[in-house]
Tab-separated table of C-alpha atoms and ligand atoms in Angstrom:
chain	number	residue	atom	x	y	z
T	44	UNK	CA	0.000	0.000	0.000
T	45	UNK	CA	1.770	3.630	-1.091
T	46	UNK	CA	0.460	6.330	1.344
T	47	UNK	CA	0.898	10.175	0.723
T	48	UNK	CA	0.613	13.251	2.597
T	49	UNK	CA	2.021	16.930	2.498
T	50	UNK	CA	1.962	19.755	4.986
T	51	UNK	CA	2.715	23.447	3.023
T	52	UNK	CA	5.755	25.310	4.620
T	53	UNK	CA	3.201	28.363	5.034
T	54	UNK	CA	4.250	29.031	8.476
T	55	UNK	CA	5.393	26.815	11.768
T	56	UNK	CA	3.223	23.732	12.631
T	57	UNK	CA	0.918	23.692	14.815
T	58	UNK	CA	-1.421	21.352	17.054
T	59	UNK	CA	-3.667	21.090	14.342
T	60	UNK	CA	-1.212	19.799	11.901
T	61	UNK	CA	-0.296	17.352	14.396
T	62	UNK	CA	-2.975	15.790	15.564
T	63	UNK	CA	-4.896	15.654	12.025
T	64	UNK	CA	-2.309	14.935	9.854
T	65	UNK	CA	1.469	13.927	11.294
T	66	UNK	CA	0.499	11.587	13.755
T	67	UNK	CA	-1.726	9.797	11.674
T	68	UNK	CA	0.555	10.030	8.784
T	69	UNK	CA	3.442	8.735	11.167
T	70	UNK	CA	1.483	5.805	12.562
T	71	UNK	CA	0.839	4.571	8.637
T	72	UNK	CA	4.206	4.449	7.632
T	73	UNK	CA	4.469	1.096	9.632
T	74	UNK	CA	1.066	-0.180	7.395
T	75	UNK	CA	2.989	0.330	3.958
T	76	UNK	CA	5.492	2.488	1.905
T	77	UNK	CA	4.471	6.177	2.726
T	78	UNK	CA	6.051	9.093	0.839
T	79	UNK	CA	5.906	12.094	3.005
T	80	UNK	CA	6.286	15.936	1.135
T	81	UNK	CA	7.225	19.222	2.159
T	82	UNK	CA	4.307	21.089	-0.211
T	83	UNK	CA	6.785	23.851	-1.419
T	84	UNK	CA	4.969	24.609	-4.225
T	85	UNK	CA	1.803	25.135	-2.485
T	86	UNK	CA	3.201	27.558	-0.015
T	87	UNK	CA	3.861	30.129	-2.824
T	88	UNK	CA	0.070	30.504	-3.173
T	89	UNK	CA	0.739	32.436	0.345
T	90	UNK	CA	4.062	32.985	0.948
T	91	UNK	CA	6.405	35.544	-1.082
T	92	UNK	CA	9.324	35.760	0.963
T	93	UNK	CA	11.898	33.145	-0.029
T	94	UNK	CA	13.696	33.926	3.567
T	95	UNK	CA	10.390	32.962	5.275
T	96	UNK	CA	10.118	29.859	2.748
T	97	UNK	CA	13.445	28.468	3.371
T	98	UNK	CA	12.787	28.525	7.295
T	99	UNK	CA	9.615	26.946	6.860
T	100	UNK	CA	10.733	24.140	5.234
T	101	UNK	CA	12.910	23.375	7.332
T	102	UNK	CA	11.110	23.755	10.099
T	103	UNK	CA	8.426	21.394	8.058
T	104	UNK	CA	11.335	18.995	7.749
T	105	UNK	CA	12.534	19.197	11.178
T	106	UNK	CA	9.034	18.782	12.951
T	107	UNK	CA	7.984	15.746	10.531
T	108	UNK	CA	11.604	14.034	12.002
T	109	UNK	CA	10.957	15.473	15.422
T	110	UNK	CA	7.264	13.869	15.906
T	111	UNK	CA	8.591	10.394	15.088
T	112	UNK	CA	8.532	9.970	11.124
T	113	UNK	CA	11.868	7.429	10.369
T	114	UNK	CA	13.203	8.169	6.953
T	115	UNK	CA	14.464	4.403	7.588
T	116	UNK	CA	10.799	3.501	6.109
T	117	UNK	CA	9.169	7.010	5.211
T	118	UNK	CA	10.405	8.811	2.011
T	119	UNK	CA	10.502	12.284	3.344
T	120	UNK	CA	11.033	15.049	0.366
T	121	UNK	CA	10.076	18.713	-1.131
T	122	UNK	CA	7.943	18.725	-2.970
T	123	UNK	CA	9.775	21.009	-5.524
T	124	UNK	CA	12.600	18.576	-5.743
T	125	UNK	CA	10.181	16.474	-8.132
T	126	UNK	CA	9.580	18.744	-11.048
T	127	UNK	CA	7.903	15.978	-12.665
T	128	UNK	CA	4.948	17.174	-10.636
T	129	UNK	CA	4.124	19.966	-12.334
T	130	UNK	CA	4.289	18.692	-15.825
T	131	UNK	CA	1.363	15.932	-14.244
T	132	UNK	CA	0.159	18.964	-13.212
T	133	UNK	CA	-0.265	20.696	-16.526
T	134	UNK	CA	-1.496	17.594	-18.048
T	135	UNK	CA	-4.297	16.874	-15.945
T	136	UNK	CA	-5.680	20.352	-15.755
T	137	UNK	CA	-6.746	19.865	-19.564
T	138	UNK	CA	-8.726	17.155	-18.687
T	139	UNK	CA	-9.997	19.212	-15.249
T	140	UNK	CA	-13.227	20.714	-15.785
T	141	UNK	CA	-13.606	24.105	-14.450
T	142	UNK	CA	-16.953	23.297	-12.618
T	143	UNK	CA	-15.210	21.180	-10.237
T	144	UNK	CA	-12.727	23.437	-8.983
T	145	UNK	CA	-15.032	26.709	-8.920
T	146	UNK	CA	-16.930	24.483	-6.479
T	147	UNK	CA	-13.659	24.139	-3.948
T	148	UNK	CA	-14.571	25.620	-0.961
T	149	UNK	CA	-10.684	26.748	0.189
T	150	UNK	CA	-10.203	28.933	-2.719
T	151	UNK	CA	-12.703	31.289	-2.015
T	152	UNK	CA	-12.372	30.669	2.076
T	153	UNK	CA	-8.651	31.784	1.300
T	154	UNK	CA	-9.668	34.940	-1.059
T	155	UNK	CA	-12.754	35.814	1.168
T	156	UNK	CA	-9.329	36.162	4.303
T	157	UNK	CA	-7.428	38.122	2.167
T	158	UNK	CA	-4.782	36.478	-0.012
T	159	UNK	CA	-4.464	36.849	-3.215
T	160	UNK	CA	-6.809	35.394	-5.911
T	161	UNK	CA	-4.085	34.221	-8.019
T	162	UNK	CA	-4.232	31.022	-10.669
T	163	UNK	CA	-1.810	28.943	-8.364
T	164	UNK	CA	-4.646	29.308	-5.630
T	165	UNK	CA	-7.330	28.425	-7.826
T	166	UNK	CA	-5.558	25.721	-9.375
T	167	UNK	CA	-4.205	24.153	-6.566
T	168	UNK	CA	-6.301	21.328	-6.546
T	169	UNK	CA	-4.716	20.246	-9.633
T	170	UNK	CA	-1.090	20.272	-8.410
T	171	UNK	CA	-2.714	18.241	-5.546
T	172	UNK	CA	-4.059	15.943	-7.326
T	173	UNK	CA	-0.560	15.310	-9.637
T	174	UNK	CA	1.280	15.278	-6.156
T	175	UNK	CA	-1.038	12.410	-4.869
T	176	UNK	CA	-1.185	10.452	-8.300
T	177	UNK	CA	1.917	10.686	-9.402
T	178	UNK	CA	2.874	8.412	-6.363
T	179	UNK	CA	0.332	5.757	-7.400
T	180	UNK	CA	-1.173	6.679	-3.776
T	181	UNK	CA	-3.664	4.291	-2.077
T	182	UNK	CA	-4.514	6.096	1.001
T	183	UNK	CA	-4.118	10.325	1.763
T	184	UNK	CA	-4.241	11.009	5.851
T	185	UNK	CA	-5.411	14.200	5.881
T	186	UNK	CA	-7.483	16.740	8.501
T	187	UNK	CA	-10.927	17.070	7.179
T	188	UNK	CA	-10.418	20.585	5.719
T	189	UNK	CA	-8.347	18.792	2.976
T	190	UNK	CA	-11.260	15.937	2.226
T	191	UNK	CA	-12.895	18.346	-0.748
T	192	UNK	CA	-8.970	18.431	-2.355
T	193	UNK	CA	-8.754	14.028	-2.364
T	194	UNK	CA	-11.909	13.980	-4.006
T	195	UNK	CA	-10.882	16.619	-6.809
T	196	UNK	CA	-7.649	14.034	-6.879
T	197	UNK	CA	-10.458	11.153	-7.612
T	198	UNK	CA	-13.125	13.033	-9.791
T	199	UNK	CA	-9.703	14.187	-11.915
T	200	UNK	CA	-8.058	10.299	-12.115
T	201	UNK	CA	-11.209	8.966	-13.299
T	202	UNK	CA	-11.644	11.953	-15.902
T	203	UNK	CA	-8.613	10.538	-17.485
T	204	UNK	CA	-8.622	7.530	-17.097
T	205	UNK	CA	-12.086	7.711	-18.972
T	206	UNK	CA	-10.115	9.705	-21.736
T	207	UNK	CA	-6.684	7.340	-21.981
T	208	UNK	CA	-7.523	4.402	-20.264
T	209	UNK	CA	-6.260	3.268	-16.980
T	210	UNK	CA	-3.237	4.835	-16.182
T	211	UNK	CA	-3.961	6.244	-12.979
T	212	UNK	CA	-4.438	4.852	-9.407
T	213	UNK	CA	-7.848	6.073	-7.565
T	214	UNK	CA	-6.763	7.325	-4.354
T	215	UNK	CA	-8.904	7.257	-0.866
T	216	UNK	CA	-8.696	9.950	1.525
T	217	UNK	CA	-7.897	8.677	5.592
T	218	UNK	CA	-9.350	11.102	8.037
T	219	UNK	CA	-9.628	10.174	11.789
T	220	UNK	CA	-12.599	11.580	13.353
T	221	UNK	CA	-11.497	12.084	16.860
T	222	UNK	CA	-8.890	14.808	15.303
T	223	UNK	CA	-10.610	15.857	12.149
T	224	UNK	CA	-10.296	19.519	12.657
T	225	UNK	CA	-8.600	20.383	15.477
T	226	UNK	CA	-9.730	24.365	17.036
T	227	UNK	CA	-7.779	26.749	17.516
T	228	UNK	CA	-7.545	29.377	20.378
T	229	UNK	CA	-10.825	30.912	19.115
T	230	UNK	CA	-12.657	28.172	18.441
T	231	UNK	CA	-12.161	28.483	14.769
T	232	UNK	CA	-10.185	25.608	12.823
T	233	UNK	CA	-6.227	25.851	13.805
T	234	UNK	CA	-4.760	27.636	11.714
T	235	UNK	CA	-0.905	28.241	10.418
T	236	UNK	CA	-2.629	32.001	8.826
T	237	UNK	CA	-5.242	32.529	11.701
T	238	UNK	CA	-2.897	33.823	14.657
T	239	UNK	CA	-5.654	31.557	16.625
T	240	UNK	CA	-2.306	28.339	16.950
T	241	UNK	CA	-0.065	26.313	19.485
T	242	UNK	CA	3.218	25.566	17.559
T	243	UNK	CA	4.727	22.311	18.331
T	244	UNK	CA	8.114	24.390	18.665
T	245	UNK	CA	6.335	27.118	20.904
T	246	UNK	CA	8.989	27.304	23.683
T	247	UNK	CA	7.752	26.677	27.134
T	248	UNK	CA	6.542	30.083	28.455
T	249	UNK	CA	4.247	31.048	25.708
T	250	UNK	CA	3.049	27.415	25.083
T	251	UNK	CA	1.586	27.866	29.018
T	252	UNK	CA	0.679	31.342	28.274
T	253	UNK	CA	-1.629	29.932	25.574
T	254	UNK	CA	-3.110	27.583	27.033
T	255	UNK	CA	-3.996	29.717	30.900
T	256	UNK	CA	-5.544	32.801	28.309
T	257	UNK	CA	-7.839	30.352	27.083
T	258	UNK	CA	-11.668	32.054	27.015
T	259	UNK	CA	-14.141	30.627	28.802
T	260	UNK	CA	-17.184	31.833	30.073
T	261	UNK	CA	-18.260	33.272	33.897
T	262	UNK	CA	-19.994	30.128	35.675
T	263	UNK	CA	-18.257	30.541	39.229
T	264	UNK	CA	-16.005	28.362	40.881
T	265	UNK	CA	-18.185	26.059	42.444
T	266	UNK	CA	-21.270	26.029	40.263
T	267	UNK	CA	-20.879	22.842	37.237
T	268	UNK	CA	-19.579	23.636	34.115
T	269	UNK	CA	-20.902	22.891	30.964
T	270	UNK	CA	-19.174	19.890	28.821
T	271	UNK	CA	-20.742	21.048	25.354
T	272	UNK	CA	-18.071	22.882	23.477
T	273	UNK	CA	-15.434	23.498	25.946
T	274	UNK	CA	-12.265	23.928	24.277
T	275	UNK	CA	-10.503	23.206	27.583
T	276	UNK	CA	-11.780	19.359	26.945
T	277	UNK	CA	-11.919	19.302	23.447
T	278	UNK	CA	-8.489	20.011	23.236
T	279	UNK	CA	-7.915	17.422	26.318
T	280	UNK	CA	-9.526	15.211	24.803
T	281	UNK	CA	-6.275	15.193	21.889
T	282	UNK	CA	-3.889	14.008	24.812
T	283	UNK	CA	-5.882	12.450	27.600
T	284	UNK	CA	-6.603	8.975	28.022
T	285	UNK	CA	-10.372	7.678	28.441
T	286	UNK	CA	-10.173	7.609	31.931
T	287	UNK	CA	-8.505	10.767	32.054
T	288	UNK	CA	-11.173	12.391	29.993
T	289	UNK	CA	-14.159	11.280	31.909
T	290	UNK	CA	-12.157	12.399	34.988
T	291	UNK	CA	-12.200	15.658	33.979
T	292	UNK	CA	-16.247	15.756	32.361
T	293	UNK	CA	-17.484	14.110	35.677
T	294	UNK	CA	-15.179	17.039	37.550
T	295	UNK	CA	-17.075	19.553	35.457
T	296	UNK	CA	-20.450	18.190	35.658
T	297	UNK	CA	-19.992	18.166	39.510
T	298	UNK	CA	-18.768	21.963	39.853
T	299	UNK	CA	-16.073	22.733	42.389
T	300	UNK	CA	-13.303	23.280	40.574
T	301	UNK	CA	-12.299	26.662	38.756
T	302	UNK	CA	-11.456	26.562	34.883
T	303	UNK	CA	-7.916	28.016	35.561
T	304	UNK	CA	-7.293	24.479	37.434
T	305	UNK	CA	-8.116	22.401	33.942
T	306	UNK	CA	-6.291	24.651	32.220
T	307	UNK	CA	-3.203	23.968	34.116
T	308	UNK	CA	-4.089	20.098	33.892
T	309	UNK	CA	-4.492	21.215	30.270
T	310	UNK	CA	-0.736	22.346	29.938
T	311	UNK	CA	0.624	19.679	32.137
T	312	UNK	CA	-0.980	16.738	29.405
T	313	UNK	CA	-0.369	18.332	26.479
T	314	UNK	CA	3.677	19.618	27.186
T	315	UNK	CA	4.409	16.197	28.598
T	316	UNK	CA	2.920	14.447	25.660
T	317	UNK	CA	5.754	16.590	22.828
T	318	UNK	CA	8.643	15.769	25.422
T	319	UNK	CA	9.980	13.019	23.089
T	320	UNK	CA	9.353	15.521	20.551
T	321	UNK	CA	11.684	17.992	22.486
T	322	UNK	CA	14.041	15.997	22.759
T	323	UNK	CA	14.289	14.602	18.835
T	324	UNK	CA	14.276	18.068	18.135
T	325	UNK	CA	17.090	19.277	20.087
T	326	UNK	CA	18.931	16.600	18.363
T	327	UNK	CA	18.372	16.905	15.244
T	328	UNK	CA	19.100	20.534	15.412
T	329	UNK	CA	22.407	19.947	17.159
T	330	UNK	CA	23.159	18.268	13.810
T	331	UNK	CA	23.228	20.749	11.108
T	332	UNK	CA	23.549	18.376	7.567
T	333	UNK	CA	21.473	15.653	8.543
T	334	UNK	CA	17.788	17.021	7.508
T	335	UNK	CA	19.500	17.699	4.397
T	336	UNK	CA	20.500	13.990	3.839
T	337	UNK	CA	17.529	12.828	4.574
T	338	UNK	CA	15.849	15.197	1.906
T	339	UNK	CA	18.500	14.524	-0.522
T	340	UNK	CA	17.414	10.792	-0.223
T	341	UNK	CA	13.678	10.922	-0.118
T	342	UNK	CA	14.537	13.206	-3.123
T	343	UNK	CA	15.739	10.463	-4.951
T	344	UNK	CA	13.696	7.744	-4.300
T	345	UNK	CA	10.815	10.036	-4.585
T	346	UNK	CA	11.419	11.005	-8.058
T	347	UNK	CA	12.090	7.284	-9.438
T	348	UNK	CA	8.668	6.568	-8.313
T	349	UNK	CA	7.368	10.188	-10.123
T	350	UNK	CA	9.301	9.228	-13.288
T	351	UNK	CA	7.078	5.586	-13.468
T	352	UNK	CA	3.971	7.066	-13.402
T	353	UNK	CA	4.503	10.762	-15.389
T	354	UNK	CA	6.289	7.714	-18.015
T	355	UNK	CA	2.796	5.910	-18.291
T	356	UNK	CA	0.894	9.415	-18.265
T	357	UNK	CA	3.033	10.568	-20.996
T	358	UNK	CA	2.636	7.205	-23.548
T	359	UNK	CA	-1.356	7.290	-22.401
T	360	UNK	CA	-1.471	10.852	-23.652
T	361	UNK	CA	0.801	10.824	-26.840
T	362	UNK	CA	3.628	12.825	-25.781
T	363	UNK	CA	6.017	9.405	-26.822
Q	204	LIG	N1	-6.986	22.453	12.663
Q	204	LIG	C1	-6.730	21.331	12.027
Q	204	LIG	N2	-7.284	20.164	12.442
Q	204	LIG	C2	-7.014	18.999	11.798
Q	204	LIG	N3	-6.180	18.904	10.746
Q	204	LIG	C3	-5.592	20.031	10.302
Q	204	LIG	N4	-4.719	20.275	9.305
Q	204	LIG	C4	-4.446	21.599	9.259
Q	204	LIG	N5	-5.111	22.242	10.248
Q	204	LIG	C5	-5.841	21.301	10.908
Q	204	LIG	C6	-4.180	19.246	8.427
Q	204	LIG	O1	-2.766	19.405	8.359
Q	204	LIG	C7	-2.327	18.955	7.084
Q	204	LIG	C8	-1.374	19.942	6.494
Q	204	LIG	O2	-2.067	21.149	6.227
Q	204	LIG	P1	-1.469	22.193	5.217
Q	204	LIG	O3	-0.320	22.836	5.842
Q	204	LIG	O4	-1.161	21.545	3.930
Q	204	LIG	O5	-2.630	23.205	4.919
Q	204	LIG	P2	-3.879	23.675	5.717
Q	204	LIG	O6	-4.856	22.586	5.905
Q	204	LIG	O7	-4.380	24.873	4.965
Q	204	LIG	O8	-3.247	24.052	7.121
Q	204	LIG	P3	-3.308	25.444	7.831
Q	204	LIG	O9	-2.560	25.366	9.091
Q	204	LIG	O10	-4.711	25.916	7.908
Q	204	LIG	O11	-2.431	26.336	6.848
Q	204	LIG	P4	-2.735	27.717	6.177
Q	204	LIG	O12	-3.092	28.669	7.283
Q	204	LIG	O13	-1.451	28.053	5.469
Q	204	LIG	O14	-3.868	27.517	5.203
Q	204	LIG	C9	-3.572	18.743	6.206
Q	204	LIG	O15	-3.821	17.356	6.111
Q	204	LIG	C10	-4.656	19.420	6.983
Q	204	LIG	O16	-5.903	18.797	6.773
């Protein structure tokens, strides 16, 4: 089974991209052979500063190694180090009808917040889909905010494969409920471009700053809180075990305890549970050459597998 997954370099990762994406991505690898990208490309739909783009990915690179991914079974790459990608890219948005993106909600969620309305944005779907089957993908763990984009991937596959025959691979989308979208500080989806995150690298003092400035609303001390859409629990819920999470509902239900006491429970789960992370981190970073190995590699290995498939593509169509 070939998984595939990306996370854009558009700014540094947060809790979000954890939970919905990395972990899950990082627990397949074990299932099958999982190519992991760095989705350079896609961060120039937001990002103009190549400064800002070169941290980014690295920071991509070095929180992907950090939370656990082993390049030992993982391919781990940028994106932009398989041109091939884009000339998939071109090719399948002349069979892409223009009805099926103008019906993708992130383009105009992404115009309607300010960023430019620029082709790349509205075609990104397209360089999505090449990125996913140009890997022959079987399964794509994403958060749920990327389900819409899988199913452009699908609706464009069998679109040509209707046209040329079966070259391409039908890919399925993998999104866990539990962690589906993740909120952020507001309430609103986590976001990289919503100032509402928790970065996995956020150092100590603002991570706990974060989490105590939580909102919540005035029900005193010892009156019971309500369960229903506390972010305090919802984001427990990420970290905590079962019995940990009833713990804390039953301890709400039964009033007593202040919100600014789950909050600190809240830190307490949630900075224990990146410690390994922490630590990989610190390593890795005390090692200046060996992110860029491993991207060197997954490179490599990445584009043999590109070359198969853009080969087939390429006969199907008539370009050889
Ligand atoms: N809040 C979230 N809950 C669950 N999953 C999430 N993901 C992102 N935010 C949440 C998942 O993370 C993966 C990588 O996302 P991305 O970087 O490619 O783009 P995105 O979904 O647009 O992430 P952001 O943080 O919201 O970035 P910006 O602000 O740049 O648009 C995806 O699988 C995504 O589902």
């Amino acid at each position: 089974m070939r998984i595939l997954s990306g996370i854009q370099p558009s700014g540094r990762l947060h809790l979000g991209n954890y939970f919905g994406m990395m972990r899950p991505a990082i627990e397949l690898q074990e299932k099958g052979e999982a190519f992991y990208f760095i989705a350079d490309y896609h961060a120039l739909t937001s990002i103009q500063s190549p400064a800002d783009l070169r941290v980014f990915s690295r920071e991509v690179a070095l929180d992907l190694l950090a939370s656990g991914l082993d390049p030992g079974r993982a391919v781990l790459f940028r994106q932009s180090d398989v041109p091939e990608v884009t000339e998939l890219s071109w090719i399948l948005s002349t069979v892409t009808p223009m009805g099926l993106l103008q019906r993708c909600h992130s383009y105009k969620d992404k115009v309607a917040r300010g960023l430019a309305a620029s082709h790349g944005l509205f075609a990104y779907p397209v360089l999505m889909a090449a990125d996913i089957l140009i890997y022959d993908s079987d399964l794509v763990p994403v958060g749920r905010d990327q389900k819409q984009h899988v199913e452009v991937a699908r609706d464009i596959a069998i679109k040509f494969n209707e046209i040329y025959g079966q070259a391409l691979k039908l890919p399925e989308a993998e999104i866990r409920d539990s962690v589906a979208v993740v909120p952020g500080l507001d309430g609103q989806k986590m976001s990289k471009s919503y100032g509402n995150g928790i970065f996995l690298s956020e150092p100590e003092g603002s991570f706990r700053k974060k989490v105590m400035g939580i909102k919540t609303d005035s029900t005193p001390v010892e009156a019971p809180k309500s369960i229903e859409g506390s972010l305090i629990l919802q984001l427990y819920r990420l970290v905590g075990t079962p019995a940990e999470c009833r713990a804390m509902e039953a301890s709400f239900q039964a009033g007593g305890t202040g919100y600014g006491e789950y909050k600190k429970e809240l830190f307490r789960a949630l900075w224990g549970h990146f410690a390994n992370y922490r630590r990989r981190r610190a390593e890795l970073e005390a090692s200046p050459g060996r992110v860029e190995a491993v991207l060197e590699e997954g490179a490599m290995k990445a584009r043999a597998a590109a070359r198969v498939v853009l080969g087939r593509v390429r006969k199907a169509v008539g370009l050889c």
